Short mmCIF file of C-alpha atoms in Angstrom, two decimals:
data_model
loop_
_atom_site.label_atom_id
_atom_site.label_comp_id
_atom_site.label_asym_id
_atom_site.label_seq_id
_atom_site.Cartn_x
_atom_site.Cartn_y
_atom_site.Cartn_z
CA UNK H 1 -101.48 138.37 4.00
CA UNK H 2 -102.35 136.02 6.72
CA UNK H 3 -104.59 138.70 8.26
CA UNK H 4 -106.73 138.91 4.88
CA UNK H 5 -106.89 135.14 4.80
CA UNK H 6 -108.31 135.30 8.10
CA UNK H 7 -111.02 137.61 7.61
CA UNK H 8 -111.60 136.19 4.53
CA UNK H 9 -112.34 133.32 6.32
CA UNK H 10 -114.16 134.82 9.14
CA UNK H 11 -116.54 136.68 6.22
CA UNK H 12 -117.27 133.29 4.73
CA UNK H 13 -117.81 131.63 8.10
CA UNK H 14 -120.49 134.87 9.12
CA UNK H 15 -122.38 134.67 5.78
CA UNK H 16 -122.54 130.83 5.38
CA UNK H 17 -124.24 130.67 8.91
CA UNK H 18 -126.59 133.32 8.31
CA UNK H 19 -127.99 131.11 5.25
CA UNK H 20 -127.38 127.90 7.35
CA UNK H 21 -129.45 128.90 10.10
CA UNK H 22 -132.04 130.36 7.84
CA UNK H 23 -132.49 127.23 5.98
CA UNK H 24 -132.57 125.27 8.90
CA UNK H 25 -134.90 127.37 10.69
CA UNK H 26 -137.50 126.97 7.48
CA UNK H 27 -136.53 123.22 7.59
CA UNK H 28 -137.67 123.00 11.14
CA UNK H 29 -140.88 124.61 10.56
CA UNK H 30 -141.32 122.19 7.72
CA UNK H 31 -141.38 119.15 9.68
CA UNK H 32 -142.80 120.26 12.93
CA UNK H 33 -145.51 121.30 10.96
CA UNK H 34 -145.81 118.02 9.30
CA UNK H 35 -145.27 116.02 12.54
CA UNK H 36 -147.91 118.10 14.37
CA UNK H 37 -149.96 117.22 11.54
CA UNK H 38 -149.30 113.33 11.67
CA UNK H 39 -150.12 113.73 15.25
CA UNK H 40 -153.24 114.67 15.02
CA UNK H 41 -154.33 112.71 12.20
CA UNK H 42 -152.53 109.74 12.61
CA UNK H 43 -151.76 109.56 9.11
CA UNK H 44 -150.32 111.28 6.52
CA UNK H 45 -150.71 111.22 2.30
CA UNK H 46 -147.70 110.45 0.04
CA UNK H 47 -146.99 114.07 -0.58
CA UNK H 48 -146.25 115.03 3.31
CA UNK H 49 -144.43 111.75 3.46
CA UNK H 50 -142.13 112.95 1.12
CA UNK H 51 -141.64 116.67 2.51
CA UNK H 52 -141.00 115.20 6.03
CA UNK H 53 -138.33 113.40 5.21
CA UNK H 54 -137.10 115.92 2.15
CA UNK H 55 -137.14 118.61 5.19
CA UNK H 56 -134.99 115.92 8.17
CA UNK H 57 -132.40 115.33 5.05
CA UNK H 58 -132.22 119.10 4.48
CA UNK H 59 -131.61 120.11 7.79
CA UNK H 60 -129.10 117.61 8.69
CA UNK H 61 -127.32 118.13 5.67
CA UNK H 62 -127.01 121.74 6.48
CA UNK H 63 -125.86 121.00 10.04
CA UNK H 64 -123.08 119.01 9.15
CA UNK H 65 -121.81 121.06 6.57
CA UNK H 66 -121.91 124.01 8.42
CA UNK H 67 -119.68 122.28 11.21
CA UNK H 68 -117.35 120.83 8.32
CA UNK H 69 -117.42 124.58 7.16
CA UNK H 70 -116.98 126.87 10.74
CA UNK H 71 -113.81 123.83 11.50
CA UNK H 72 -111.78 124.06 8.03
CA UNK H 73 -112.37 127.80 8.45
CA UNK H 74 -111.60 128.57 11.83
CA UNK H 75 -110.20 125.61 13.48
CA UNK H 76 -108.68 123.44 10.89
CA UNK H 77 -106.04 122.06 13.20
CA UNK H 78 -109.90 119.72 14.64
CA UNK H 79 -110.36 118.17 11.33
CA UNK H 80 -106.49 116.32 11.67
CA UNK H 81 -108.07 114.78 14.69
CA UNK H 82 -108.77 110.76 13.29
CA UNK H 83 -111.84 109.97 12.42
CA UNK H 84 -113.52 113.59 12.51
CA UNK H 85 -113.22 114.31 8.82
CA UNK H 86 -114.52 111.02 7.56
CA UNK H 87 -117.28 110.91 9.94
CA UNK H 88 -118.23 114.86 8.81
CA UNK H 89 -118.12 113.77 5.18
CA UNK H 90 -119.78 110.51 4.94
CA UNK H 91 -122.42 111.88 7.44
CA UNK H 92 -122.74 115.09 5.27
CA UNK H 93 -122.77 112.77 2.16
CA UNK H 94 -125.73 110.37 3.39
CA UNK H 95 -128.14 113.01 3.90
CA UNK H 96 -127.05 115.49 0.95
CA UNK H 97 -127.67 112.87 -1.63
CA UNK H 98 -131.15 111.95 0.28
CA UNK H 99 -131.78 115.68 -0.10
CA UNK H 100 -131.53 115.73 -3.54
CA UNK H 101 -133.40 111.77 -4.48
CA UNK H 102 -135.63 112.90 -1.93
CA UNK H 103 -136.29 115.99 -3.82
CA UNK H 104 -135.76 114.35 -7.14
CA UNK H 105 -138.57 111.54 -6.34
CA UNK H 106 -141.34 114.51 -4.99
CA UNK H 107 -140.77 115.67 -8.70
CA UNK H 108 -142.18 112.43 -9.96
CA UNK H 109 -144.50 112.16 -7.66
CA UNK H 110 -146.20 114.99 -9.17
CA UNK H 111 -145.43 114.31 -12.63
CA UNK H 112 -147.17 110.89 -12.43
CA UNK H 113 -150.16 112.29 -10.15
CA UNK H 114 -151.31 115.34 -12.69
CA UNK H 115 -150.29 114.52 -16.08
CA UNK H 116 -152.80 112.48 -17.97
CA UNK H 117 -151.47 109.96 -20.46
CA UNK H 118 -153.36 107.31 -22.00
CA UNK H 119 -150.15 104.79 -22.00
CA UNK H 120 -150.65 101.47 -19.68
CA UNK H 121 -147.59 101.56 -18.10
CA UNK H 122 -148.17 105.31 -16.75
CA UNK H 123 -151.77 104.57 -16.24
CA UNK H 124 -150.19 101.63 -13.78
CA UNK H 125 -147.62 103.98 -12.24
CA UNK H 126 -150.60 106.53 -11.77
CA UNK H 127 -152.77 104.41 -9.60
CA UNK H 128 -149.99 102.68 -7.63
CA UNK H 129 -147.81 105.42 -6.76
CA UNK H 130 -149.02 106.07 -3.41
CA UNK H 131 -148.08 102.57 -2.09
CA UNK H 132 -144.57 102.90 -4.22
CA UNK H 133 -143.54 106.25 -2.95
CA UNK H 134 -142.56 104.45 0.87
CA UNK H 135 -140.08 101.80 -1.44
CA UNK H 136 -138.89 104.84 -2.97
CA UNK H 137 -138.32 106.74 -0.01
CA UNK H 138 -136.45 103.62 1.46
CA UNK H 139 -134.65 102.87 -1.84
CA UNK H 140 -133.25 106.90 -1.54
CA UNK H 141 -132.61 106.41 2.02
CA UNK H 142 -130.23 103.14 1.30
CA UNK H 143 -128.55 104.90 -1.73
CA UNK H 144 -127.75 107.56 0.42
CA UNK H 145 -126.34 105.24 3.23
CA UNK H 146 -124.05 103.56 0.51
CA UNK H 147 -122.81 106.63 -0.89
CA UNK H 148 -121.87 108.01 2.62
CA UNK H 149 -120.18 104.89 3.75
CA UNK H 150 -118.18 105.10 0.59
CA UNK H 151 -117.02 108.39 0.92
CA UNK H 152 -116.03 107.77 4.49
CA UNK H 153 -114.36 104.71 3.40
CA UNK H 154 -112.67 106.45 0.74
CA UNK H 155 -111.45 109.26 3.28
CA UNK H 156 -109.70 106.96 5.33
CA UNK H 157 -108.15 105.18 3.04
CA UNK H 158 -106.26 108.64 1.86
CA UNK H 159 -105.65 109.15 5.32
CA UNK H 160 -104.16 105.89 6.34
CA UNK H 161 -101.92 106.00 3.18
CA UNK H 162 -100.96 109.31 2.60
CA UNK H 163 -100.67 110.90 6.50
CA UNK H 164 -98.32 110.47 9.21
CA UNK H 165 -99.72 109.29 12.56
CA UNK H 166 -98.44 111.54 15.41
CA UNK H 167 -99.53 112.62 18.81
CA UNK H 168 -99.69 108.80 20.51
CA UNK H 169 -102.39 107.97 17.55
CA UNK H 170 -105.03 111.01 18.33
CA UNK H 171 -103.84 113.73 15.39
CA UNK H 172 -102.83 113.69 11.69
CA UNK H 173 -100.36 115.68 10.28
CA UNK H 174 -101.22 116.39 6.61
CA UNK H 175 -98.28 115.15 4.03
CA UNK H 176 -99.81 115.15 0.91
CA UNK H 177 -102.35 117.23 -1.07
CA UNK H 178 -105.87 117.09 -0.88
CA UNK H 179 -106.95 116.64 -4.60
CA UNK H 180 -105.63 112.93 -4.78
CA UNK H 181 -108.13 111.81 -3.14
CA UNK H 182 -110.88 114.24 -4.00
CA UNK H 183 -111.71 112.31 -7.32
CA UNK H 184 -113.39 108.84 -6.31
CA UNK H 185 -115.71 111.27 -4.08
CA UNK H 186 -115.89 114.02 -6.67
CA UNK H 187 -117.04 111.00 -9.51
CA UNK H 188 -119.95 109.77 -6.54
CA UNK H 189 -121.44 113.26 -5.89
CA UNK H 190 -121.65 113.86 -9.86
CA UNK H 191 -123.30 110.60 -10.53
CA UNK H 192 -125.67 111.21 -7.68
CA UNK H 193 -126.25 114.87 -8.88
CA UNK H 194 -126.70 114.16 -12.54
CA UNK H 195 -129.33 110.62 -12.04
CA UNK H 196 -131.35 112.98 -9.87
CA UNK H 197 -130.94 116.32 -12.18
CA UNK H 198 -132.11 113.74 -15.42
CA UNK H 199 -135.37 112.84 -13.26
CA UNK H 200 -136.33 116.65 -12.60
CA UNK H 201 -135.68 117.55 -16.37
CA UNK H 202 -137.61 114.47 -17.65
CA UNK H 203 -140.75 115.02 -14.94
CA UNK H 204 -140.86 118.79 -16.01
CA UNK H 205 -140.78 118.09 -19.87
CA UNK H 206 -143.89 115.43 -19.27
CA UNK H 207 -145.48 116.95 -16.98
CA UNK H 208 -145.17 120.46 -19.86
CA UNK H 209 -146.07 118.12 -22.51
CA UNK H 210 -149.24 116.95 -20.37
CA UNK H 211 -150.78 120.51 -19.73
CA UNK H 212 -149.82 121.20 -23.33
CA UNK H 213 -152.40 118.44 -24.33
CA UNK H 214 -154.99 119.38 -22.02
CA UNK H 215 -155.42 122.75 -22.95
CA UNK H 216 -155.52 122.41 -26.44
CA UNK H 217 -158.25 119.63 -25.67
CA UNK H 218 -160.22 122.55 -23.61
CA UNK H 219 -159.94 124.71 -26.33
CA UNK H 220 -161.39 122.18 -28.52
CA UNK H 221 -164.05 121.06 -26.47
CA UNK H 222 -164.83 124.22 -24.97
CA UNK H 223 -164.74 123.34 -21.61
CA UNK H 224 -163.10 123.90 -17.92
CA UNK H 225 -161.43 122.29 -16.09
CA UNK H 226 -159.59 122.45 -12.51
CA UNK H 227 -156.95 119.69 -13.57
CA UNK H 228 -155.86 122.77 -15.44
CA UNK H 229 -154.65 124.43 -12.13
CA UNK H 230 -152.95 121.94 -10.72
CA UNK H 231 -150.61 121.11 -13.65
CA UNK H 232 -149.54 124.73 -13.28
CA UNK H 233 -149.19 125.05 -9.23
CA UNK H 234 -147.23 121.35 -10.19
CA UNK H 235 -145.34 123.10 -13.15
CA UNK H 236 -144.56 126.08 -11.03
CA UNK H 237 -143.11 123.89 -8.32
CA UNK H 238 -141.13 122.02 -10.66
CA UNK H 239 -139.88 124.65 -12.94
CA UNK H 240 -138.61 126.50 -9.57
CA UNK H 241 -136.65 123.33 -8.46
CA UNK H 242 -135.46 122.74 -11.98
CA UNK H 243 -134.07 126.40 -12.17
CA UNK H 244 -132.32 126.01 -8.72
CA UNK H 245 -131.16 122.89 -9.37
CA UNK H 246 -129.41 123.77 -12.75
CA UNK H 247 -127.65 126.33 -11.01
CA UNK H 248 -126.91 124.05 -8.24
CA UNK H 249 -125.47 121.38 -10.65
CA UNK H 250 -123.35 124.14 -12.09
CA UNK H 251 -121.72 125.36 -9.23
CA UNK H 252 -120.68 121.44 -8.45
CA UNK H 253 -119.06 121.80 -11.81
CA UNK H 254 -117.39 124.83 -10.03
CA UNK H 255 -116.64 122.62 -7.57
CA UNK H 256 -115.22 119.96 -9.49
CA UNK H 257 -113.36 122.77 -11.98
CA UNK H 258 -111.53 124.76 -8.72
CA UNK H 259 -111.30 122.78 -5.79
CA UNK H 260 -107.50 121.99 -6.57
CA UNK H 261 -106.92 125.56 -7.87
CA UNK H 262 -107.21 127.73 -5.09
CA UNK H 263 -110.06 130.40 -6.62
CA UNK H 264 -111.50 131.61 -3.49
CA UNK H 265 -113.49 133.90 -5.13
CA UNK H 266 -115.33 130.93 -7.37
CA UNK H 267 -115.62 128.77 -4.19
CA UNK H 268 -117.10 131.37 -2.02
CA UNK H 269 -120.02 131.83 -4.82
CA UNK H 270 -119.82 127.92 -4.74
CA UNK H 271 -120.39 128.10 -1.62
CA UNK H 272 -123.40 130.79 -1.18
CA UNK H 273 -125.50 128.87 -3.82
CA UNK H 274 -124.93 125.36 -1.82
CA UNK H 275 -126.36 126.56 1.71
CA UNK H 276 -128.42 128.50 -0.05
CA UNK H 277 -130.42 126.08 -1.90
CA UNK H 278 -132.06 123.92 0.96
CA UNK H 279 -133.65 126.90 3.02
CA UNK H 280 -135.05 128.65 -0.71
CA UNK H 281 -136.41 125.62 -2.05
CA UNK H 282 -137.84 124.71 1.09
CA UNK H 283 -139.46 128.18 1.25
CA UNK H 284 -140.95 128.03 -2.16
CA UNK H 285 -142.36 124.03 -1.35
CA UNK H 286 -144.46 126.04 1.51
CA UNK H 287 -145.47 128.99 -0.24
CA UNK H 288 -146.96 126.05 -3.12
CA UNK H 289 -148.87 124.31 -0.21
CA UNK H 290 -152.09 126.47 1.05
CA UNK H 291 -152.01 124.79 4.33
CA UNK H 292 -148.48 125.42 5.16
CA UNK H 293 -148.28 129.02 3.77
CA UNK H 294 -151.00 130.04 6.32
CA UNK H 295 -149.06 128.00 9.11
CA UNK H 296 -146.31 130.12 8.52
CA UNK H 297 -147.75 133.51 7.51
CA UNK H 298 -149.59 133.35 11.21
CA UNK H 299 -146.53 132.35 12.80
CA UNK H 300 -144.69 135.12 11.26
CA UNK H 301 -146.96 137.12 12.55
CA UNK H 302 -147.61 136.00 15.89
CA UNK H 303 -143.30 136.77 15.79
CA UNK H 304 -143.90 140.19 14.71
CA UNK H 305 -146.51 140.89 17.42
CA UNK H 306 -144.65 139.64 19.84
CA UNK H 307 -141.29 141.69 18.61
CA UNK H 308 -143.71 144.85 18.54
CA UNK H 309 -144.82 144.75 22.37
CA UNK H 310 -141.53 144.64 23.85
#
């Protein structure tokens, strides 16, 4: 039995690199691209704003949670040491919930830049949004920092109450279950994953409803228009995010539903769909952007040229 645990564990640990490095590879790319691209023009619009710092969150989150993964999985005698699991977890906290109000707030940002409504108060939002998108980028950012200081307050709480202190003060030695202390953290992520899930699904339904209007206004005026494409390379963008996030949100349900039960099957997909999600999204935000698909297509292929001579 203890050998299948083992390379059960060592199966998880090989796969849930592969995608970590993957995503964080296509992360990279993502903002060196974006830097380069400040560099040279000193400047950048509200959209690349938003990527740069959607693609730093989404790389450090995968960082630290692969290290939180490869030490409960392999070494899980490290994570006793004081301080090391509430430092992983707030740290992998702050920048998971930036991930997803970073991603939540590029959502709006193209809802209120393509959809046409005639009301004042989204004709106000429409013309100011590029100087609000910086507060909300800072707003996300401080959220985030809350949230992670929580968690790591939370953490050591449990650990001050509920372990021994051994080992002249350097090492824990667990006495108590895991799951009574899971909630309070458990109730933060949800609250952070449903206010940001509520934004995608009420971006994508205006945004829908916008195009919706606008074609049927072509079609009565017999005319053309390119606003027309960029509600659906916007729609597109957002529908994809919408359908990964949904499935993201459900496997924190997972999460929430089997962390005290023991289902490593259900965690394992848990999981996969986690470390997954940064690198794919990520992918599909550069394959929606003309200017960074051919960045990457040529560097793909400058790779595969170079692979091919040696």
């Amino acid at each position: 039995q203890q050998s299948n645990v083992t390379s059960y564990n060592a199966t998880t640990v090989a796969i849930i690199t592969l995608e970590t490095f993957a995503g964080m590879w296509i992360n990279a790319f993502l903002v060196s691209v974006l830097c380069i691209a400040w560099f040279k023009k000193k400047t950048l619009n509200s959209n690349e704003k938003i990527l740069l710092l959607l693609g730093c969150c989404r790389f450090c989150s995968l960082c630290f949670s692969w290290i939180y993964s490869f030490l409960s999985k392999i070494y899980p005698y490290c994570l006793y040491v004081h301080h090391t699991l509430q430092l992983l977890q707030g740290a992998y906290s702050f920048f998971n919930c930036s991930n997803f109000w970073v991603s939540a707030c590029l959502c709006v940002f193209y809802c209120i830049k393509i959809a046409n409504f005639r009301n004042r108060f989204f004709i106000y939002l429409k013309v100011n949004i590029d100087r609000m998108v910086l507060w909300l980028l800072l707003a996300s950012v401080i959220f985030s920092l809350v949230l992670g200081i929580l968690v790591y307050n939370i953490l050591d709480e449990a650990v001050c109450k509920n372990l021994n202190f051994t080992c002249q003060g350097r090492f824990w030695k667990a006495t108590i279950r895991t799951e009574e202390h899971l909630y309070p953290i458990h109730f933060l992520t949800g609250f952070v994953y449903t206010t940001s899930f509520m934004a995608v699904i009420f971006s994508a339904v205006f945004l829908l409803f916008s195009l919706w209007r606008h074609k049927r206004k072509m079609q009565t005026n017999s005319m053309n228009s390119l606003s027309v494409d960029a509600h659906v390379r916007a729609m597109k963008s957002i529908l994809s995010f919408f359908i990964m996030y949904s499935i993201n949100f459900m496997s924190l349900i997972l999460t929430l539903i089997y962390s005290t039960k023991y289902k490593n099957h259900v965690l394992f997909l848990v999981y996969l769909i986690q470390h997954a999600f940064p690198g794919v999204h990520s992918l599909i935000l550069i394959f929606s952007n003309p200017k960074l698909e051919k960045t990457l297509l040529r560097v793909l292929s400058c790779v595969k040229c170079k692979v091919c001579m040696r």
